[in-house]
Tab-separated table of C-alpha atoms and ligand atoms in Angstrom:
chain	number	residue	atom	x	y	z
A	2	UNK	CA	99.787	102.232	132.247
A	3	UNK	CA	102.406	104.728	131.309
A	4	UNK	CA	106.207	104.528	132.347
A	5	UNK	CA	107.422	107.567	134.789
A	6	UNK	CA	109.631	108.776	132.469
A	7	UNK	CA	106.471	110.921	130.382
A	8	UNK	CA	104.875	112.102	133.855
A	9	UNK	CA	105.692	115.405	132.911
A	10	UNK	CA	103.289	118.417	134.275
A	11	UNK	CA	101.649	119.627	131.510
A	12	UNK	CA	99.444	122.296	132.624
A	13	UNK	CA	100.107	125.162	130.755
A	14	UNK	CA	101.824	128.046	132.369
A	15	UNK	CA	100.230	131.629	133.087
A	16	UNK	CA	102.300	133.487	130.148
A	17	UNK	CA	101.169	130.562	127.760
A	18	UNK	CA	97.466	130.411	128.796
A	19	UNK	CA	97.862	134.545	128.645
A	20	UNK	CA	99.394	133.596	125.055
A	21	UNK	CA	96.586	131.319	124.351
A	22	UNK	CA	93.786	134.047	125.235
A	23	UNK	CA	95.831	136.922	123.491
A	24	UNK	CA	95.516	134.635	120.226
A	25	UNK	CA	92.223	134.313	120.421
A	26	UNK	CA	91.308	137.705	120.775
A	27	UNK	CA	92.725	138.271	117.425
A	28	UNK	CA	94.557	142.098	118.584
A	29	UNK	CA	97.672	142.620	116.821
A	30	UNK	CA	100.776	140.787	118.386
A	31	UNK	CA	104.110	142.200	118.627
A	32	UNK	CA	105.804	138.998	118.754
A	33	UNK	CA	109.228	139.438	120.075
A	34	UNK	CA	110.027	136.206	120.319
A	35	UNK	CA	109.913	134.921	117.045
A	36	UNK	CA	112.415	132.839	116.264
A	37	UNK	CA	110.982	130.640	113.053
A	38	UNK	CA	113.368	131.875	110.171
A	39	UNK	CA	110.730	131.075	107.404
A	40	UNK	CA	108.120	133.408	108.982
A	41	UNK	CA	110.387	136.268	109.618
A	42	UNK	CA	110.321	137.483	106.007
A	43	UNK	CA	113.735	136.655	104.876
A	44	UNK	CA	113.894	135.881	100.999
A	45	UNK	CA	114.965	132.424	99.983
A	46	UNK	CA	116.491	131.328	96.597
A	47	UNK	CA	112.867	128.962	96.145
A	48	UNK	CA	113.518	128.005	92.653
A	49	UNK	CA	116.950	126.501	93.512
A	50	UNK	CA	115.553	124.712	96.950
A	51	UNK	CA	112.318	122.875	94.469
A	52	UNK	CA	114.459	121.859	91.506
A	53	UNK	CA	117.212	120.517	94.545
A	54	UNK	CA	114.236	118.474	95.557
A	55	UNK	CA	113.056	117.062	92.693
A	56	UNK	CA	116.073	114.681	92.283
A	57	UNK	CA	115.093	111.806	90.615
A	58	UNK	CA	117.897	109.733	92.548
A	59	UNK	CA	115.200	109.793	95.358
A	60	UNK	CA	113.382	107.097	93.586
A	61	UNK	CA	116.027	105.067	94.677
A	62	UNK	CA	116.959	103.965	97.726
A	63	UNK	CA	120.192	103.191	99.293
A	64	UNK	CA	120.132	103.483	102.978
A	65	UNK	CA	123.218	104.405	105.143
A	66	UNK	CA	123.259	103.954	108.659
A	67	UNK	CA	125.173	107.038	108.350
A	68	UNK	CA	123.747	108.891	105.893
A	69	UNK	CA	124.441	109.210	102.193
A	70	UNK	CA	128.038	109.371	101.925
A	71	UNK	CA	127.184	112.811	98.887
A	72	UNK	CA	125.222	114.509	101.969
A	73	UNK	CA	127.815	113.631	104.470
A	74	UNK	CA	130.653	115.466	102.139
A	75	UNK	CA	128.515	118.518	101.707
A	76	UNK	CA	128.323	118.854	105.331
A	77	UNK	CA	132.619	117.915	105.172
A	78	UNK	CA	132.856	120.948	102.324
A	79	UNK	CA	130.991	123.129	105.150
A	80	UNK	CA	133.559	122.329	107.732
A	81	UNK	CA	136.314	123.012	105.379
A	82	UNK	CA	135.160	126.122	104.224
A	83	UNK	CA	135.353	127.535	107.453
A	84	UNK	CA	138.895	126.115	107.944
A	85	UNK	CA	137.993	122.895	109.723
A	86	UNK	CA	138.797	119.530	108.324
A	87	UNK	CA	136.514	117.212	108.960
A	88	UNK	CA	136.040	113.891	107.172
A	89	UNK	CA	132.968	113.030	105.455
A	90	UNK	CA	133.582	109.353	107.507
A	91	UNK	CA	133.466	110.974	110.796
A	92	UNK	CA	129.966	112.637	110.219
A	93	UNK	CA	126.797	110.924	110.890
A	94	UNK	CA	123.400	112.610	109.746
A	95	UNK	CA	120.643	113.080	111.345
A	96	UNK	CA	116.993	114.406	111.233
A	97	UNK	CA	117.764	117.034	114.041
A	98	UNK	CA	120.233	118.388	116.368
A	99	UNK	CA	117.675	116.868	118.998
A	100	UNK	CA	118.006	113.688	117.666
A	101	UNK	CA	122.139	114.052	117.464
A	102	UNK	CA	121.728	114.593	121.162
A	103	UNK	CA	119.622	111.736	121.788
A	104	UNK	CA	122.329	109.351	119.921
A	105	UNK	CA	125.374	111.019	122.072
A	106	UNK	CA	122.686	110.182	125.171
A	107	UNK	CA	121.997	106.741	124.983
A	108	UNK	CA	125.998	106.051	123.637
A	109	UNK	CA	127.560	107.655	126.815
A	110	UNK	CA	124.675	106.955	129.616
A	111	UNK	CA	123.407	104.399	131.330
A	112	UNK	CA	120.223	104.902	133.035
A	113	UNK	CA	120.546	107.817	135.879
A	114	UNK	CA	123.753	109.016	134.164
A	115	UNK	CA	124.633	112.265	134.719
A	116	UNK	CA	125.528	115.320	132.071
A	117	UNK	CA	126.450	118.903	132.901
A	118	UNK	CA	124.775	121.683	131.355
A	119	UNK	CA	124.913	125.145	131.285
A	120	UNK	CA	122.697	127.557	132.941
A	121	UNK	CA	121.091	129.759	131.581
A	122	UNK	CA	120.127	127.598	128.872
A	123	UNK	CA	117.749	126.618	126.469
A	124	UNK	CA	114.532	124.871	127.794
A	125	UNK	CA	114.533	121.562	125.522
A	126	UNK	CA	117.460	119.859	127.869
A	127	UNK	CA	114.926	118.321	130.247
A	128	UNK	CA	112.508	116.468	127.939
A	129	UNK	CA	115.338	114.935	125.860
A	130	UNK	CA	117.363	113.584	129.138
A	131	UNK	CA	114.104	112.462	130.845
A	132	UNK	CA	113.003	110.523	127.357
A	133	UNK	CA	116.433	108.729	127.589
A	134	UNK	CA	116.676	108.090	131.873
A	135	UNK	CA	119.645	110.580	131.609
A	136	UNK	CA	119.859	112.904	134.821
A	137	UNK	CA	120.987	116.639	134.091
A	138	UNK	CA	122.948	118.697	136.753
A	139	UNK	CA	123.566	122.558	136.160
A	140	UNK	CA	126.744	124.354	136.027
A	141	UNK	CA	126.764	128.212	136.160
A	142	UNK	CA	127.540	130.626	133.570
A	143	UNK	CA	128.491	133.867	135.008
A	144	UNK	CA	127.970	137.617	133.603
A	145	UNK	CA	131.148	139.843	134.362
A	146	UNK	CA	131.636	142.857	131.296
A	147	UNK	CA	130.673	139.317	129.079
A	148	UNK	CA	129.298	135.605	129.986
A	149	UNK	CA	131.962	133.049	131.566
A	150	UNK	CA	131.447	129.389	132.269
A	151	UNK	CA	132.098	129.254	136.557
A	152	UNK	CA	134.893	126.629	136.301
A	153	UNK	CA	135.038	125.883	139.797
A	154	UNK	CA	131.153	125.124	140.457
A	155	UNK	CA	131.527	122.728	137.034
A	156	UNK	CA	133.780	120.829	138.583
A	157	UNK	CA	131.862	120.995	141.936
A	158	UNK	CA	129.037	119.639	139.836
A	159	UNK	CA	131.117	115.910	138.421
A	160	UNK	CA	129.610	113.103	140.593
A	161	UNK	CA	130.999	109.417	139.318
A	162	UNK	CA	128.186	109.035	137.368
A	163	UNK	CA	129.100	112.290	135.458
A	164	UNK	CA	129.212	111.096	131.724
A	165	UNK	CA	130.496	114.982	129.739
A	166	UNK	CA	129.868	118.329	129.464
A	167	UNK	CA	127.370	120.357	127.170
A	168	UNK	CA	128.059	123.348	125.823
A	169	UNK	CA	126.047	125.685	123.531
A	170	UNK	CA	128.600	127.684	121.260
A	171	UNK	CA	127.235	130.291	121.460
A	172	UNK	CA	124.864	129.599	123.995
A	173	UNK	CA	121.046	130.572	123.908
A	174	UNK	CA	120.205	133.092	124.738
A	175	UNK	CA	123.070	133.985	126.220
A	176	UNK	CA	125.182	134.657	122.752
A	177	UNK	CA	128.418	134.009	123.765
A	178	UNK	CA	131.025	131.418	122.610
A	179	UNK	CA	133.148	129.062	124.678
A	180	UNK	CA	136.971	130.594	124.817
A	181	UNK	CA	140.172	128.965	123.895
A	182	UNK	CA	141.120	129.178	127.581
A	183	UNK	CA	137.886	127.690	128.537
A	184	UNK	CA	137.902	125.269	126.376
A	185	UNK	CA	141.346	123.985	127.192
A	186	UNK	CA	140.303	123.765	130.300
A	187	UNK	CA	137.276	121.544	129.439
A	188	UNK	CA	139.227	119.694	127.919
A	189	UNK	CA	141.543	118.443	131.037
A	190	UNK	CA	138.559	118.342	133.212
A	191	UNK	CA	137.016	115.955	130.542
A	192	UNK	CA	140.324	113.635	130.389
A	193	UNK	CA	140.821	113.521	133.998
A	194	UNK	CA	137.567	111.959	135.125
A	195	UNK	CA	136.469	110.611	131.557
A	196	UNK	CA	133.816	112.509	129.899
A	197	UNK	CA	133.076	113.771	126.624
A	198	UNK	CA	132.278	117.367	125.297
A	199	UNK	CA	129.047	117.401	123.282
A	200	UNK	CA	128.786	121.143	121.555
A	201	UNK	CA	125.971	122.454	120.438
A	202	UNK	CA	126.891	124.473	117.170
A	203	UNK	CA	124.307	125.464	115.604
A	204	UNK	CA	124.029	129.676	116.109
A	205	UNK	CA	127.691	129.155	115.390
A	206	UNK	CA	128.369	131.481	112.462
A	207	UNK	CA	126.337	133.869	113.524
A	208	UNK	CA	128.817	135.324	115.185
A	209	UNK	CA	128.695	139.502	115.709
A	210	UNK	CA	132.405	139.625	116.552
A	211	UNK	CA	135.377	140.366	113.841
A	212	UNK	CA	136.538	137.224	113.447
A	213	UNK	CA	135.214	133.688	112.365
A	214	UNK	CA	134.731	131.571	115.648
A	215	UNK	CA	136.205	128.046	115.600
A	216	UNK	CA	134.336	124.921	116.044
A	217	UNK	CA	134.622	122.255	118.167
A	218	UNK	CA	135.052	119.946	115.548
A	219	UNK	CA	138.887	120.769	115.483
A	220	UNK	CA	139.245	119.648	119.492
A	221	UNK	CA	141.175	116.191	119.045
A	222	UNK	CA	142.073	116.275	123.224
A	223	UNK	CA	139.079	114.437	124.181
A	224	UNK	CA	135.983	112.443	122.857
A	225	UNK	CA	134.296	115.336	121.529
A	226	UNK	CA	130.740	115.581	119.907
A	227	UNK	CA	129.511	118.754	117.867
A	228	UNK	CA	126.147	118.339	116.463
A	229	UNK	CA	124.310	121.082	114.005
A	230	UNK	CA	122.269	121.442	111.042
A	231	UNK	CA	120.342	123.549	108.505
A	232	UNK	CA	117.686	124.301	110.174
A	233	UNK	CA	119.633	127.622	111.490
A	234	UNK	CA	123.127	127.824	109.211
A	235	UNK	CA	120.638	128.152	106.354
A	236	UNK	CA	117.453	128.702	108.081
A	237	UNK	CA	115.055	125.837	106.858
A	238	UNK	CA	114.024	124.153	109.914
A	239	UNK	CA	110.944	122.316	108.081
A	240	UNK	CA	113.853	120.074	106.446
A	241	UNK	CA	115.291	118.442	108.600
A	242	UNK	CA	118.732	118.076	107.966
A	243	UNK	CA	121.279	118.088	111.129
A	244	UNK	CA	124.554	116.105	111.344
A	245	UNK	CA	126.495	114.970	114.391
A	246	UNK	CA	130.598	114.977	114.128
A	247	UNK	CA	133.062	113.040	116.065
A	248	UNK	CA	136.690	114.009	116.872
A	249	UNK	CA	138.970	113.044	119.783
A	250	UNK	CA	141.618	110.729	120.835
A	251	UNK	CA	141.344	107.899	117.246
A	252	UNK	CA	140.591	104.469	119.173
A	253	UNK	CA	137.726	106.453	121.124
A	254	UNK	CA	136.592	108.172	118.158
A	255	UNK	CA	136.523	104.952	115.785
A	256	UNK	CA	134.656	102.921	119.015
A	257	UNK	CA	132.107	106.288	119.066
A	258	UNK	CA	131.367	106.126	115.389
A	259	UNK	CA	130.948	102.750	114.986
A	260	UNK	CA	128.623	102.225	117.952
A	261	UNK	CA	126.729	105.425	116.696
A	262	UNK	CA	126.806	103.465	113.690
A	263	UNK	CA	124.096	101.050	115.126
A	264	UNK	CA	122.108	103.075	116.671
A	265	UNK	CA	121.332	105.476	113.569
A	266	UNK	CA	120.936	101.842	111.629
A	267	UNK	CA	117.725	101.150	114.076
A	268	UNK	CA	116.097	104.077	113.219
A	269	UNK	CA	117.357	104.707	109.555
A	270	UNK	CA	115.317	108.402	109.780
A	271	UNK	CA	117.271	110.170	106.992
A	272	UNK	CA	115.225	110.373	104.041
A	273	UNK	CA	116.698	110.322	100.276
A	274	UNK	CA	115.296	114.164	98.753
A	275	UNK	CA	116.826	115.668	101.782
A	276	UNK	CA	120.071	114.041	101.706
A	277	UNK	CA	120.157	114.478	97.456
A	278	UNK	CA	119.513	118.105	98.169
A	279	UNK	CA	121.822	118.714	101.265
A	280	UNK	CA	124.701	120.382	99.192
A	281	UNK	CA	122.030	122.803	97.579
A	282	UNK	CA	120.603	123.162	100.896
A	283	UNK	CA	123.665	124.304	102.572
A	284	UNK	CA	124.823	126.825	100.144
A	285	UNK	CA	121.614	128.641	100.413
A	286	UNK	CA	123.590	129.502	104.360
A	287	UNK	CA	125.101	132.729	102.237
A	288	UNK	CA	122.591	134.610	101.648
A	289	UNK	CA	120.341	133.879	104.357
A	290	UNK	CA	122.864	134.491	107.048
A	291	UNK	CA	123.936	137.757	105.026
A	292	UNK	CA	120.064	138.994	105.621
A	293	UNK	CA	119.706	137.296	109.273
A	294	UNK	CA	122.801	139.244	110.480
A	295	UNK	CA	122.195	142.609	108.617
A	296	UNK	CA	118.345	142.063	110.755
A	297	UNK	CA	120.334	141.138	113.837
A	298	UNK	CA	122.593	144.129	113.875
A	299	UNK	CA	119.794	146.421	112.699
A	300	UNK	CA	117.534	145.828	116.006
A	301	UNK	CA	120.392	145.659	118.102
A	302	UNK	CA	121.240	149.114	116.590
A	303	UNK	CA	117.617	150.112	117.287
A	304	UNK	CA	117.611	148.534	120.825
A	305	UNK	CA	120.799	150.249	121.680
A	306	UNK	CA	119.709	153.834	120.449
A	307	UNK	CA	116.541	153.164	122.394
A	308	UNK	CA	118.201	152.488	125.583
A	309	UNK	CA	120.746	154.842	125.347
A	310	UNK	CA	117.825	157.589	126.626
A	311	UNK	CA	117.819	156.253	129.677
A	312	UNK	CA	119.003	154.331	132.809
A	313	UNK	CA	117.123	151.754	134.110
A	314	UNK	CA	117.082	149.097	131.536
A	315	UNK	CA	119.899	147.916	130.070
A	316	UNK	CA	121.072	144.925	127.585
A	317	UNK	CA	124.122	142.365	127.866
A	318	UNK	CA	126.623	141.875	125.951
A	319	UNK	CA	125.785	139.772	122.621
A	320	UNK	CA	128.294	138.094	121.024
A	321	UNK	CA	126.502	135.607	118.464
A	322	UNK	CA	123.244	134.436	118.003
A	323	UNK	CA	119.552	136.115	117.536
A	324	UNK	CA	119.032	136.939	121.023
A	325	UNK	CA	119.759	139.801	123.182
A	326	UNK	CA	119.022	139.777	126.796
A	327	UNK	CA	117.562	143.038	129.033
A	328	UNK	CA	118.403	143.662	132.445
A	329	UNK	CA	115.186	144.817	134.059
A	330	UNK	CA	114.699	146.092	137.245
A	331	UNK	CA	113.743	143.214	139.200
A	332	UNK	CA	110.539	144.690	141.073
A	333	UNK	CA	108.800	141.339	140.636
A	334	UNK	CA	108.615	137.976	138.988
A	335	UNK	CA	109.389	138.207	135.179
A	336	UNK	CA	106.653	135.945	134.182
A	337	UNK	CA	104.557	138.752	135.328
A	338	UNK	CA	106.149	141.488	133.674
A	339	UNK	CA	105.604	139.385	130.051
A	340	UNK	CA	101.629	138.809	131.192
A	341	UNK	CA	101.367	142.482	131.660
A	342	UNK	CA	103.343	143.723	128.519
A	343	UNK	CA	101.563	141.004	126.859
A	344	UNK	CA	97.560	141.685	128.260
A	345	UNK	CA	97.911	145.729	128.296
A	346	UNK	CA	100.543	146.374	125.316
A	347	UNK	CA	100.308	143.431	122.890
A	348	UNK	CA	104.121	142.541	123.073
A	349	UNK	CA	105.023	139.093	123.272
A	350	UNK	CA	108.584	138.680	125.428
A	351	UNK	CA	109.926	135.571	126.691
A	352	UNK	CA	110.602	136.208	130.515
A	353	UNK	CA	114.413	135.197	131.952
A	354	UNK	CA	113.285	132.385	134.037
A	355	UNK	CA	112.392	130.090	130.719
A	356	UNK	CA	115.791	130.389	130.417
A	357	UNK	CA	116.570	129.598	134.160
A	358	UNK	CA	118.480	132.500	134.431
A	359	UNK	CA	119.494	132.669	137.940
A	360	UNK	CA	117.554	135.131	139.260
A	361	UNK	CA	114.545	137.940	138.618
A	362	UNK	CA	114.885	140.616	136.185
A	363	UNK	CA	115.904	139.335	132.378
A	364	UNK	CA	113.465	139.454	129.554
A	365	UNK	CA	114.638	137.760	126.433
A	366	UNK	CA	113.988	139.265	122.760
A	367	UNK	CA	114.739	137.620	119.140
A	368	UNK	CA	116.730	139.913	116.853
A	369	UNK	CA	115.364	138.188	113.664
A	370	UNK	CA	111.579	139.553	114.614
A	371	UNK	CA	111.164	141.822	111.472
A	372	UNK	CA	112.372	145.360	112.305
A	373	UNK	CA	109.285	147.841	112.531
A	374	UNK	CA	107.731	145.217	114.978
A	375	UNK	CA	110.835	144.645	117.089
A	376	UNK	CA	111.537	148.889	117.120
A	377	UNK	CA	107.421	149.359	118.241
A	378	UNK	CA	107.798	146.342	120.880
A	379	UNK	CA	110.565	147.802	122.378
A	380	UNK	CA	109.434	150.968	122.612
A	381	UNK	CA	106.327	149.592	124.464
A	382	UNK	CA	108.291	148.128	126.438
A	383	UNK	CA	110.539	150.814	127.609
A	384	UNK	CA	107.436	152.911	128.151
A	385	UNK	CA	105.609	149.784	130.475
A	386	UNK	CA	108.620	149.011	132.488
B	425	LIG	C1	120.789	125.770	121.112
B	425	LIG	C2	119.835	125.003	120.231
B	425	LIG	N1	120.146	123.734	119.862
B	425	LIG	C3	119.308	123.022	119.070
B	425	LIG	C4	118.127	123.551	118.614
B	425	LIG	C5	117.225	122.706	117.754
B	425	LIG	O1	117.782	122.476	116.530
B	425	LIG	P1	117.107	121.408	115.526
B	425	LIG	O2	116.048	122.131	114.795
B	425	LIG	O3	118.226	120.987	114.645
B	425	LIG	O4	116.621	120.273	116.373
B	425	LIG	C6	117.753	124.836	118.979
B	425	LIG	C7	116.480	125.414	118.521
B	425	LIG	O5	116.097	126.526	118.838
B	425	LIG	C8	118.624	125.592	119.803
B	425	LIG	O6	118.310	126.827	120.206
């Protein structure tokens, strides 16, 4: 009855059944991985996000394959503040990053296409490319004093049927961006077999180091794709508001946005009170990333002071983005060490191989979990391990 492409295994795993029994015990939960920005007590300007909704231009409607032209320049004025010009022409809007990906999918792939993506990575890769026939292969991100992408096994990776390269900037969970050299050399890998970048932006200016980190959306060398949205840069996920941009050689660019064009006019998912409200909802990115990052560099202070008392765990180097991963020692599977810190000590981690890290012996915490909780959890933790 059903077409292959939803046979997916969905038999819980042991942490989330663990999860699932832990929840229903009602103990207290020190939830480490929390990662929903609206239940992490961070204040938001609520008068000013209401009246931004109550537009009464949202009795009208005007669709635009695109998205309203208004929304599309607030996202333009974002760009620009951070030194990037971007026109509001070469922006397309769009309910969610995952949904910008699934546009880039089905406008570079054929069915059994190939991307690249980097690994570790976040875990929603597979269910988008398997909903659009896309086929993913990994290429290797490497920790030495700081995370590199392993040029050489990327390129190792390009079949024929590779169509581009993804690349989270920064990555999660890893939290580190994409260099200039790296990205230059993207960049000729991408124009000498004919693929496209497609960056993944959004933890990108969240950034713990000195300076601002450039986007994507100034890379002109080749076809390039950078999708984000509000849902992090001003933490309101339940709005769905996410843009894709488009820059790269013009006659490939043009022939990109027109044909993504068509595609967003099939679906026409942008709804008017969003789209009236996206310049409201985008300012409200000051304050909220003011509190996430004074949250962020308060448990990393706390994880830090904890660790430095003793030897055997240890964290990686974080350069953006509300994650910090631990170095454990790798004495068995991590998905056990999470059901045990879980079932004995009421701390919810998310173990390394979620992530696909490469190997035994990473447990992955959120810096935005409220401080007392994240301070108790990892104190637990220390003392379990
Ligand atoms: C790297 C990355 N990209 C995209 C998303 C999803 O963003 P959106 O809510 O816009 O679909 C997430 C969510 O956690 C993420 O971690």
């Amino acid at each position: 009855m059903f077409a292959s492409r939803t046979n997916w295994d969905l038999k819980p795993n042991r942490l989330s059944t663990a999860l699932a029994r832990h929840k229903s015990s009602r103990r207290e939960l020190l939830d480490l991985t929390a990662s929903n920005p609206t239940e992490c007590g961070f204040q938001y300007d609520s008068a000013s996000i209401m009246r931004a909704l109550c537009n009464p231009a949202s009795l009208q409607y005007h669709p635009d394959s695109r998205g309203l032209k208004t929304a599309r320049q607030a996202v333009s004025n974002y760009y620009a503040a951070r030194g990037t010009q971007i026109a509001a022409d070469d922006l397309l809007l769009t309910v969610s990053t995952s949904e910008a990906y699934s546009f880039v999918f089905r406008l570079l792939c054929n069915a059994g296409d190939e991307l690249l993506i980097p690994t570790p990575s976040y875990p929603l890769f597979d269910f988008l490319a398997e909903a659009n026939d896309v086929k993913l292969a990994r290429y290797p991100l490497f920790y030495d004093h700081g995370w590199h992408i392993d040029l050489h096994a990327l390129e190792q990776a390009i079949t024929p049927r590779t169509r581009g390269i993804i690349v989270v900037h920064p990555n999660n969970p890893t939290g580190h961006y994409t260099k200039p050299n790296e990205t230059a050399a993207l960049n000729s890998i991408c124009s000498a077999n004919k693929m496209a970048i497609i960056a993944d932006e959004v933890f990108l200016d969240f950034s713990l180091t000195s300076a601002a980190q450039p986007s994507f959306a100034a890379n002109s060398a080749v076809l390039t794709f950078i999708m984000s949205g509000i849902s992090k840069i001003s933490g309101l996920p339940q709005m769905k508001f996410a843009w894709l941009a488009v820059n790269g050689p013009e006659d490939l660019k043009r022939e990109a946005l027109t044909r993504l064009e068509l595609l967003a006019d099939t679906y026409l998912s942008m709804n008017a009170p969003i789209q009236h409200a996206a310049t409201v909802l985008l300012q409200q990115r000051t304050a909220f990333q003011q509190q996430l990052m004074t949250r962020v560099r308060r448990n990393l202070a706390a994880l830090d002071s904890q660790l430095s008392g003793q030897n055997h765990l240890s964290r990686l180097e974080v350069e953006g983005g509300w994650y910090a991963v631990l170095r454990v020692p790798a004495t068995r599977p991590d998905e056990e060490l999470a059901i045990e810190l879980l079932e004995r000590h009421d701390v919810y981690v998310h173990p390394g191989h979620f992530y696909d890290f490469p190997g035994d012996g990473y447990l992955v915490l959120s810096l935005i979990t409220p401080e007392e909780d994240f301070a108790e959890g990892f104190r637990r933790i220390l003392a379990a391990v």
